[in-house]
mmCIF file of C-alpha atoms in Angstrom:
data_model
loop_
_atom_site.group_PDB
_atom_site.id
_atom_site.type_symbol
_atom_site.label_atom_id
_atom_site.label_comp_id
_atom_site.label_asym_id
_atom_site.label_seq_id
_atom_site.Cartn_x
_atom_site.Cartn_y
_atom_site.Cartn_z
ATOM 1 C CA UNK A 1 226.900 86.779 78.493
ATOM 2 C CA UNK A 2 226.756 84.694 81.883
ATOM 3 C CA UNK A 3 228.849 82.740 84.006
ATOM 4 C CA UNK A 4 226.989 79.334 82.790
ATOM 5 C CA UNK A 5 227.313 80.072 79.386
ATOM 6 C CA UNK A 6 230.838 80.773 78.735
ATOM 7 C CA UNK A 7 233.256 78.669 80.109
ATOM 8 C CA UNK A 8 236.303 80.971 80.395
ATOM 9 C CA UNK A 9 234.844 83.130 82.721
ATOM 10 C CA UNK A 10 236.024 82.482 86.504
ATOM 11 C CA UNK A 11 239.384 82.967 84.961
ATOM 12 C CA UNK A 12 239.531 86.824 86.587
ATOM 13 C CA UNK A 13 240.504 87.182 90.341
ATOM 14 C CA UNK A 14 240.983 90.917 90.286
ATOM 15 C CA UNK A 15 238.435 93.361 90.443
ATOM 16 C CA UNK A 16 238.038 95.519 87.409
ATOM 17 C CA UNK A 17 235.748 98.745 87.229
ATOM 18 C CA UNK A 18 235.543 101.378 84.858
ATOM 19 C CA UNK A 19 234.007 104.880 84.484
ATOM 20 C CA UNK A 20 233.025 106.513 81.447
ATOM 21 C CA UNK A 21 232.781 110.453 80.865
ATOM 22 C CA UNK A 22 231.470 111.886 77.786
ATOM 23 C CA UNK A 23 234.096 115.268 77.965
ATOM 24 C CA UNK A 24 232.028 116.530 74.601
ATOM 25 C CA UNK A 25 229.007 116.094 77.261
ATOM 26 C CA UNK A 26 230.636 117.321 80.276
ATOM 27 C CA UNK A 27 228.729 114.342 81.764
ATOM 28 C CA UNK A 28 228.866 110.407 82.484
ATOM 29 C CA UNK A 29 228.412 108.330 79.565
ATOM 30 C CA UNK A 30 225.301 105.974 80.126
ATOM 31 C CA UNK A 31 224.654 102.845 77.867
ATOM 32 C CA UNK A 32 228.016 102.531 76.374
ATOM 33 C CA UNK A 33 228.578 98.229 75.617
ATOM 34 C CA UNK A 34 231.663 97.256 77.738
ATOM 35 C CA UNK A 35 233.361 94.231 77.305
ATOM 36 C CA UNK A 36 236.269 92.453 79.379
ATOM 37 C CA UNK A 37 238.686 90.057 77.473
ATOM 38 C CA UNK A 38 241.752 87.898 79.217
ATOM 39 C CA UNK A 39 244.423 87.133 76.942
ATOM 40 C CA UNK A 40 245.374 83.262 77.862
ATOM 41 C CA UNK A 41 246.678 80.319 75.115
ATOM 42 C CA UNK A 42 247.597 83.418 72.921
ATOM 43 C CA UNK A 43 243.912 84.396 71.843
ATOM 44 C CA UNK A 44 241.199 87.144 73.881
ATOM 45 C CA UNK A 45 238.574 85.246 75.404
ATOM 46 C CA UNK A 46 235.712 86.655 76.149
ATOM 47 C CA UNK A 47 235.238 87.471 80.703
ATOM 48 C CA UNK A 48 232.144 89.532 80.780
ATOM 49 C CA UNK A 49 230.231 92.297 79.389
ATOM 50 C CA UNK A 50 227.494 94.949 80.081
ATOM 51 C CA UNK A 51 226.481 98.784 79.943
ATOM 52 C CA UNK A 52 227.388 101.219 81.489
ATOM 53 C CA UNK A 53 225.055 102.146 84.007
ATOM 54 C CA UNK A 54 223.596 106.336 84.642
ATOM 55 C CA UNK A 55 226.571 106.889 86.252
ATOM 56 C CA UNK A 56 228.579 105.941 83.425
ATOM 57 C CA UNK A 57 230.150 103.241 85.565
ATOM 58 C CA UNK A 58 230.566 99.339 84.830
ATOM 59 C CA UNK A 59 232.320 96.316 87.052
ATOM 60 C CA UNK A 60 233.009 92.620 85.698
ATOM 61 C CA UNK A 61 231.691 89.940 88.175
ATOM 62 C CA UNK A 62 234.540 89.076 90.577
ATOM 63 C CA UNK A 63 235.457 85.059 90.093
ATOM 64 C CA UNK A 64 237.970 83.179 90.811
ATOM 65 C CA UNK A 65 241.898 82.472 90.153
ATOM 66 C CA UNK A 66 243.154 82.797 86.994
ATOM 67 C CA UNK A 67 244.397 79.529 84.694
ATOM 68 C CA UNK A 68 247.187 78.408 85.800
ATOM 69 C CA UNK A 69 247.579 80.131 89.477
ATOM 70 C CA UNK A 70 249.143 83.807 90.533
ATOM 71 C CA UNK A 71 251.211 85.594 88.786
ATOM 72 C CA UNK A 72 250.456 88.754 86.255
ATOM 73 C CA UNK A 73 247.768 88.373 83.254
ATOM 74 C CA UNK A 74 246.602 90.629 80.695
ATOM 75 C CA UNK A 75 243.011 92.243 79.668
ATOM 76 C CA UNK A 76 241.391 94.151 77.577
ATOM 77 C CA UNK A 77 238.424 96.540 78.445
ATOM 78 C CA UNK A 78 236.702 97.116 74.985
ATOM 79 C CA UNK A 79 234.303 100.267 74.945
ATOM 80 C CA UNK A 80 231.637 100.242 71.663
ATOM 81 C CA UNK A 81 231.940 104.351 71.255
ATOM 82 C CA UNK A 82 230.345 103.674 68.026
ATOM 83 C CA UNK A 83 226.743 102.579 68.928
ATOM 84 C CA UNK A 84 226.944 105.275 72.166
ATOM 85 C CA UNK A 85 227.650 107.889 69.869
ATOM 86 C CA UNK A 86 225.444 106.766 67.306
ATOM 87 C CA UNK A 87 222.697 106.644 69.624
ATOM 88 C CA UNK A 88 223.172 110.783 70.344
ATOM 89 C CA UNK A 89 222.966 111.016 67.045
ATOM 90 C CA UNK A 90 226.583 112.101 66.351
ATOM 91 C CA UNK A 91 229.320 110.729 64.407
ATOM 92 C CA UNK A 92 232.653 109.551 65.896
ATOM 93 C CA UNK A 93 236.097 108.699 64.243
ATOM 94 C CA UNK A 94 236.142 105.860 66.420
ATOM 95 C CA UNK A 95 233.859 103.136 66.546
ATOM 96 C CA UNK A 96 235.729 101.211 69.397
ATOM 97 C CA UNK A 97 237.916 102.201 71.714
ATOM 98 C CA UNK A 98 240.526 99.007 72.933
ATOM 99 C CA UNK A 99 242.426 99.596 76.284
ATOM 100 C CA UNK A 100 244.847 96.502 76.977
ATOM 101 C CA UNK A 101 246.585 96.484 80.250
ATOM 102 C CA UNK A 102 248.454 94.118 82.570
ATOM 103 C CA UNK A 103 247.371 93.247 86.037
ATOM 104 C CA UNK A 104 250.332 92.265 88.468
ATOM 105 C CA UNK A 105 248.709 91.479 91.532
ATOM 106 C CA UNK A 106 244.974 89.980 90.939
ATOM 107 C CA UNK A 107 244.170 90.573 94.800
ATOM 108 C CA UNK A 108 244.457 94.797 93.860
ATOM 109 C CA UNK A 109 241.428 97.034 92.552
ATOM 110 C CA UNK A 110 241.477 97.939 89.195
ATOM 111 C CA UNK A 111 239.954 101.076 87.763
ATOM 112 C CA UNK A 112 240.012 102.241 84.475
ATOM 113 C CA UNK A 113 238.593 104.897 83.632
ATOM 114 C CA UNK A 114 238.016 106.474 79.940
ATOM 115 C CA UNK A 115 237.318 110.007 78.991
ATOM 116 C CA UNK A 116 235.864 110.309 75.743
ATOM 117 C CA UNK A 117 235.020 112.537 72.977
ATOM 118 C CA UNK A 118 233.731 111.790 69.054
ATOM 119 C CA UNK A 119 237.077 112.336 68.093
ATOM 120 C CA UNK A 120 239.437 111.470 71.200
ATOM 121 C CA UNK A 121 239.550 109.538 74.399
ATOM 122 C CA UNK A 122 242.175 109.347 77.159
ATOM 123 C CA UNK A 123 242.066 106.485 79.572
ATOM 124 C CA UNK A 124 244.732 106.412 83.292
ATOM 125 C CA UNK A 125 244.782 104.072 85.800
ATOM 126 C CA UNK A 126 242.175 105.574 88.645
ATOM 127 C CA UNK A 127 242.055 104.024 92.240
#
């Protein structure tokens, strides 16, 4: 997905990073699909998506201001644990893993980080 081909993105002000660690692994999760979703007109639409990198770390493109000016929106950081894991050649109870969160103040960082496992994950809000 790019900026020219999906007109909703430029909707996200804030910065939004995440970091993935495989705890089965002890390790950073490489080449899980990341996607980042706004919730606006009461439906997800689609901001940007990617891998993460050998690192196990992924950022959305900064844009600009949100529809409709300041104020608090909400996202969704969608993780596809189903191909990662399916990829080490280990099953996994779940196939996606959906963290939704609000963002109050679009001119802050926001980190998200995810610690996963084929049958759990935990996620926080890093700095």
């Amino acid at each position: 997905m790019t900026a020219a081909s999906d007109p909703v993105l430029g909707h996200v002000s804030a910065h939004v990073s995440t970091h993935v660690l495989d705890t089965r692994l002890g390790r950073p999760a490489a080449g899980v699909p990341v996607r980042l979703d706004a919730y606006l007109d009461d439906t997800w639409r689609p901001l940007a998506e990617g891998a993460t990198d050998a690192d196990g770390r992924w950022s959305a493109p900064p844009a600009g201001p949100p529809s409709g000016g300041a104020g608090s929106a909400t996202y969704r950081l969608r993780f596809g644990t189903g191909p990662y894991f399916a990829g080490l050649g280990v099953s996994t109870f779940y196939p996606e893993v959906s963290v939704i969160f609000t963002i109050a103040d679009p001119g802050e960082r926001h980190h998200v980080p995810l610690l996963l496992s084929p049958f759990g994950y935990s996620t926080y809000r890093g700095s």
